[in-house]
Tab-separated table of C-alpha atoms in Angstrom:
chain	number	residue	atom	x	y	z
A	1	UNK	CA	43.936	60.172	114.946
A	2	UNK	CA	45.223	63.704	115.054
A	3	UNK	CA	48.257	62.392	113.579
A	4	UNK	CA	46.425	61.080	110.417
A	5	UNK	CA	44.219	64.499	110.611
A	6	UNK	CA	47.526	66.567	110.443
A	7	UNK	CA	48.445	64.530	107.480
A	8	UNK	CA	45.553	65.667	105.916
A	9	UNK	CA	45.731	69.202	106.461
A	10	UNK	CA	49.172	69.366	105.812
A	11	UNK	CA	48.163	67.693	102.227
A	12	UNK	CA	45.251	70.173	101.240
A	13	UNK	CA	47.554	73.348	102.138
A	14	UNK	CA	50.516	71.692	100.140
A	15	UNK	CA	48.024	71.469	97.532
A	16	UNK	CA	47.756	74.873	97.566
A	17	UNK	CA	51.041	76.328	97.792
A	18	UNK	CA	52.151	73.779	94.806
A	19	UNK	CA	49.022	74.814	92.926
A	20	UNK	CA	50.183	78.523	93.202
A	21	UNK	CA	53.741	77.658	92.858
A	22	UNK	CA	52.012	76.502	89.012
A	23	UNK	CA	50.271	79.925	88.133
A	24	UNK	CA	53.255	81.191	89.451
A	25	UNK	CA	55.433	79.765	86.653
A	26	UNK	CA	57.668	77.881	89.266
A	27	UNK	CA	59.016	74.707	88.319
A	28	UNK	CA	58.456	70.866	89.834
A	29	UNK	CA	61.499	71.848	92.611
A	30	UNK	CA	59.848	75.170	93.098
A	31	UNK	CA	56.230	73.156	93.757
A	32	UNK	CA	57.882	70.746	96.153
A	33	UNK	CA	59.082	73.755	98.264
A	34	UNK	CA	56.267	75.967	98.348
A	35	UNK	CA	53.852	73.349	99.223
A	36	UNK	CA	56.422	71.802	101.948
A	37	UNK	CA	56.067	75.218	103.270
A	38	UNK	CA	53.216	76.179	102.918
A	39	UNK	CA	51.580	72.217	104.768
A	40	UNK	CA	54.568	72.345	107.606
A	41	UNK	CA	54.938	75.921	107.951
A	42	UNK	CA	52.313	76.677	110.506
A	43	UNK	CA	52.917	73.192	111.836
A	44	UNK	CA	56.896	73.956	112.710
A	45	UNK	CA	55.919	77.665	114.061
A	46	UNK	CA	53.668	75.900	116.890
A	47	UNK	CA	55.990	73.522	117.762
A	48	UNK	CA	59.108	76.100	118.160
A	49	UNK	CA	56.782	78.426	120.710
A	50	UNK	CA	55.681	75.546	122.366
A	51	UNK	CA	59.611	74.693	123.087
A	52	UNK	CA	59.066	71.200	121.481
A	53	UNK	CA	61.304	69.675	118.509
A	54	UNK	CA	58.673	69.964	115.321
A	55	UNK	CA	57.206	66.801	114.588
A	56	UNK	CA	58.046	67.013	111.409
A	57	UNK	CA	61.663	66.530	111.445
A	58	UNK	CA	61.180	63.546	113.908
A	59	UNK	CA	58.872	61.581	111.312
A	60	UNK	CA	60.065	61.698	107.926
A	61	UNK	CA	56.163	60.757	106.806
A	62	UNK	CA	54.786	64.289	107.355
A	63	UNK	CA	57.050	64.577	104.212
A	64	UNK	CA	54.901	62.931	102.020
A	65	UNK	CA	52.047	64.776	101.621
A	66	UNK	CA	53.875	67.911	100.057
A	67	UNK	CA	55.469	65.182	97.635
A	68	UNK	CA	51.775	63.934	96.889
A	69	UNK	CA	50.461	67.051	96.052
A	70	UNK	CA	53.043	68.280	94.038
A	71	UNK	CA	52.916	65.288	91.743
A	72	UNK	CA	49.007	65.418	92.082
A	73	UNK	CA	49.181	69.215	90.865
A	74	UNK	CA	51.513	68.481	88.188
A	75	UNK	CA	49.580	65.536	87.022
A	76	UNK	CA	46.178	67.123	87.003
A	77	UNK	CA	46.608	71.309	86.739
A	78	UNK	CA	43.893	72.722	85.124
A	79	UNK	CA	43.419	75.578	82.711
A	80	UNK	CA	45.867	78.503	84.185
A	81	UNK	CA	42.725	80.951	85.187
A	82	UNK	CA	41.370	78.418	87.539
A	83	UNK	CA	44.049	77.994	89.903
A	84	UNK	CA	43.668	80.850	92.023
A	85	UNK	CA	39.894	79.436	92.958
A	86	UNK	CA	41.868	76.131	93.732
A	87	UNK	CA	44.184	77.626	96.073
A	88	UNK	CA	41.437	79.358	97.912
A	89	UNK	CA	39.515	75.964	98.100
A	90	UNK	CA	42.235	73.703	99.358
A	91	UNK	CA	43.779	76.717	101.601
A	92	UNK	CA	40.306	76.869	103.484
A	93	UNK	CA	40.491	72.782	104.068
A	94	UNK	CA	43.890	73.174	105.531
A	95	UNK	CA	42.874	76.222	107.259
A	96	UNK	CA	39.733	74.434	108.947
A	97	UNK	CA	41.598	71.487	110.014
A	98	UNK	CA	44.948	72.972	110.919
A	99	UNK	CA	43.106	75.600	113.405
A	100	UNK	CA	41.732	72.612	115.092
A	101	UNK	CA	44.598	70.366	115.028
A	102	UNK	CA	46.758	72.995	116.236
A	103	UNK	CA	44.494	74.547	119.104
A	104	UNK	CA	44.243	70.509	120.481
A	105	UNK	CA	47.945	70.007	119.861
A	106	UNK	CA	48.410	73.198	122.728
A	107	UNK	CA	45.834	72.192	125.059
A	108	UNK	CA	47.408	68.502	125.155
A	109	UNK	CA	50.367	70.276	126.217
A	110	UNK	CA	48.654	72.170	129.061
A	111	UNK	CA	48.727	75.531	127.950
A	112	UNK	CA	46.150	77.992	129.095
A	113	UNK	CA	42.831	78.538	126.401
A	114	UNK	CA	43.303	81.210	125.353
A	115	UNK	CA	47.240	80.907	124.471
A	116	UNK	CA	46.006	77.594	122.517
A	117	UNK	CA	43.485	79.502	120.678
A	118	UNK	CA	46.391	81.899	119.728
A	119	UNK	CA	48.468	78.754	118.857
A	120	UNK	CA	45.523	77.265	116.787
A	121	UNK	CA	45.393	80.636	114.289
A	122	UNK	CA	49.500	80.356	113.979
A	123	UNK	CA	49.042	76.602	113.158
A	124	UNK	CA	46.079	77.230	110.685
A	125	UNK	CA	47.164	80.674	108.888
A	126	UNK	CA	51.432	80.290	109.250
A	127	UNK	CA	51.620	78.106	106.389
A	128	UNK	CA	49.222	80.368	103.893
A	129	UNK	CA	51.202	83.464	105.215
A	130	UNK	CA	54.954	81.867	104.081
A	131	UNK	CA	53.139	80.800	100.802
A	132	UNK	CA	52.223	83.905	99.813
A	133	UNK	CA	55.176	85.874	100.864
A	134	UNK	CA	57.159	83.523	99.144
A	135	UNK	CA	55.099	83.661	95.950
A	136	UNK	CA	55.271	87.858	95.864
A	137	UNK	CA	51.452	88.468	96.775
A	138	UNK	CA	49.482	90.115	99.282
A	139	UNK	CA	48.773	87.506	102.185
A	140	UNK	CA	45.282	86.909	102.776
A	141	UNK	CA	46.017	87.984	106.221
A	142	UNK	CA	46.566	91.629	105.733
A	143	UNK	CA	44.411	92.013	103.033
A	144	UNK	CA	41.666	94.644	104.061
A	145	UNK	CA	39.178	93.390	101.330
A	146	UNK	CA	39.798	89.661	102.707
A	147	UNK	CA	38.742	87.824	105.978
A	148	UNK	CA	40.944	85.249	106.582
A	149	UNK	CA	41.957	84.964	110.371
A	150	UNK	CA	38.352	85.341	111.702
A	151	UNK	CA	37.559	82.342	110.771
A	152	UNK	CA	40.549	80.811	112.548
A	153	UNK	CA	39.952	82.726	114.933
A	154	UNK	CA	36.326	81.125	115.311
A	155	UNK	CA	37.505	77.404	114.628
A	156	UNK	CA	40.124	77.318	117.637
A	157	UNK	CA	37.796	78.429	120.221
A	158	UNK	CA	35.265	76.188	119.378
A	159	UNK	CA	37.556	73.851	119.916
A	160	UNK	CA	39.275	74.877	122.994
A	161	UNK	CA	35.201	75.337	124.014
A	162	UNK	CA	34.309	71.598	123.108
A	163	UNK	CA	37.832	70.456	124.741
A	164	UNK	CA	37.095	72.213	127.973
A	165	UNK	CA	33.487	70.011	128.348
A	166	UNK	CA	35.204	67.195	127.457
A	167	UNK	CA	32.985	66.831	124.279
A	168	UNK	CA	35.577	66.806	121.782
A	169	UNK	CA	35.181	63.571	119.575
A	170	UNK	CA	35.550	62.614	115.368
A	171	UNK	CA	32.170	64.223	114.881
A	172	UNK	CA	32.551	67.645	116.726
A	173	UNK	CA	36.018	67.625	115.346
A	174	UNK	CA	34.816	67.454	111.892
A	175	UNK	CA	32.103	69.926	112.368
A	176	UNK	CA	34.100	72.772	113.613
A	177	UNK	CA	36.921	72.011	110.651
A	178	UNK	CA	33.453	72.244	108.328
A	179	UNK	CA	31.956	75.376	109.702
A	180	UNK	CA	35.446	77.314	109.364
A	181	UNK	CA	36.004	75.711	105.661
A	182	UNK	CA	32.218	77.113	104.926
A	183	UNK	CA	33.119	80.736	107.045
A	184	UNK	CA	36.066	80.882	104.822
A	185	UNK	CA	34.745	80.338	101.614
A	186	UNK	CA	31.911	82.425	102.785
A	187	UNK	CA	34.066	84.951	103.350
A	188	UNK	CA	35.146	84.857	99.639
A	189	UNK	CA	32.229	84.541	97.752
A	190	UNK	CA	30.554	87.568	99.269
A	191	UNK	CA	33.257	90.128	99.668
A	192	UNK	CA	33.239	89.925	103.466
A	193	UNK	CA	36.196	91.808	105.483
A	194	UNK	CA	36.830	93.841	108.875
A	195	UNK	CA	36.986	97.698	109.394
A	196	UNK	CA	40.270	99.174	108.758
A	197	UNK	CA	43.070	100.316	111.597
A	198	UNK	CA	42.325	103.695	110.470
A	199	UNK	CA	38.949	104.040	111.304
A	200	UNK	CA	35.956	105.177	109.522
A	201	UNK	CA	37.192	108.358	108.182
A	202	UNK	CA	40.388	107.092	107.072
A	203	UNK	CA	40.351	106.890	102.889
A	204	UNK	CA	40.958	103.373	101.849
A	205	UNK	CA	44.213	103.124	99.967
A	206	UNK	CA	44.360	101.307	96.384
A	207	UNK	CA	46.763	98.376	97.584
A	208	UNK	CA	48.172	96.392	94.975
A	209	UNK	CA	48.071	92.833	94.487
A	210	UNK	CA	51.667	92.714	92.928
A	211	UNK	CA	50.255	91.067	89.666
A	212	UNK	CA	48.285	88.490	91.412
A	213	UNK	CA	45.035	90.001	90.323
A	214	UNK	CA	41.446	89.847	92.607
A	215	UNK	CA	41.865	88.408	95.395
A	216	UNK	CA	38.436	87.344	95.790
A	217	UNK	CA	37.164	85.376	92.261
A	218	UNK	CA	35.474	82.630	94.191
């Protein structure tokens, strides 16, 4: 089961990176990459800290999901101005059930709560992160007008919470990857973000989005 819900996670954020590798002007190679990267990404960075040989490269399947999305994306892109909502959509399904998946993965392998919590966020936001950088934007995760990794942040320790009573099951599971896919899109639709390093008094800079335009148009 947390196999086939890591296939699908790894399918809605390979959505995403092939959907911006399209308003990015990439090509059908270029697609296959970024959303390989940006499903597997997060996936491959857990694995490594948790001195285990990624999963991926052991079972050629995880493969397939970038390769269905690609062809998906290709096959059914809408008009240019609408992809950046897409990409937001399908990054907060990944992000709600890679957070989970991630967290679980950890605590199966006996690590300590809070470490698994950490290891959740890596899973969930890694893959967004290489997407971006990749693609020349501003990640979501150091935007200051953007909340990304709160809601991470909030799945994996309601999951590490349910897992430590023993209460984890389909339903709870599915819950918590719900409430941080609603948190996130939330988060989007009404401008919500965190106070800045600087403090108060600190004047906000004008940071640019490198010709990605808004980053919140949800």
């Amino acid at each position: 089961m947390l196999t086939l819900i890591e296939l699908v996670g790894i399918f809605f954020f390979a959505v995403s990176g092939s959907l911006m590798a399209a308003r990015r002007g990439f090509d059908m190679l270029g697609s296959e990459f970024l959303g390989g990267v940006t499903g597997l990404g997060g996936g491959v960075v857990r694995d490594l800290i948790l001195n285990q040989s990624p999963a991926t490269f052991a079972h050629p399947v995880y493969f397939l999901p970038p390769v269905l999305a690609a062809l998906c994306v290709y096959a059914f892109t809408p008009a240019v101005q609408k992809l950046h909502r897409l990409v937001q959509i399908f990054d907060a399904a990944g992000l709600g059930l890679f957070c989970m998946t991630g967290t679980m993965k950890a605590l199966e392998n006996d690590v300590n709560p809070v470490t698994a919590v950490l290891l959740g966020v890596i899973t969930g936001v890694g893959g967004g992160m290489l997407r971006d950088v990749i693609s020349n934007v501003t990640p979501d995760l150091f935007n200051p007008r953007d909340v990304y990794a709160l809601p991470a942040i909030l799945g994996a320790t309601a999951t590490a919470f349910v897992w430590h009573f023993d209460v984890l099951n389909i339903a709870v599971g599915t819950g918590i990857a719900g409430l941080t896919f609603v948190l996130r899109l939330a988060s989007i639709r009404f401008g919500w973000s965190v106070p800045l390093a600087a403090g108060h008094w600190h004047r906000q800079p004008n940071i640019p989005n490198h010709g990605d335009g808004p980053r919140r148009n949800f």
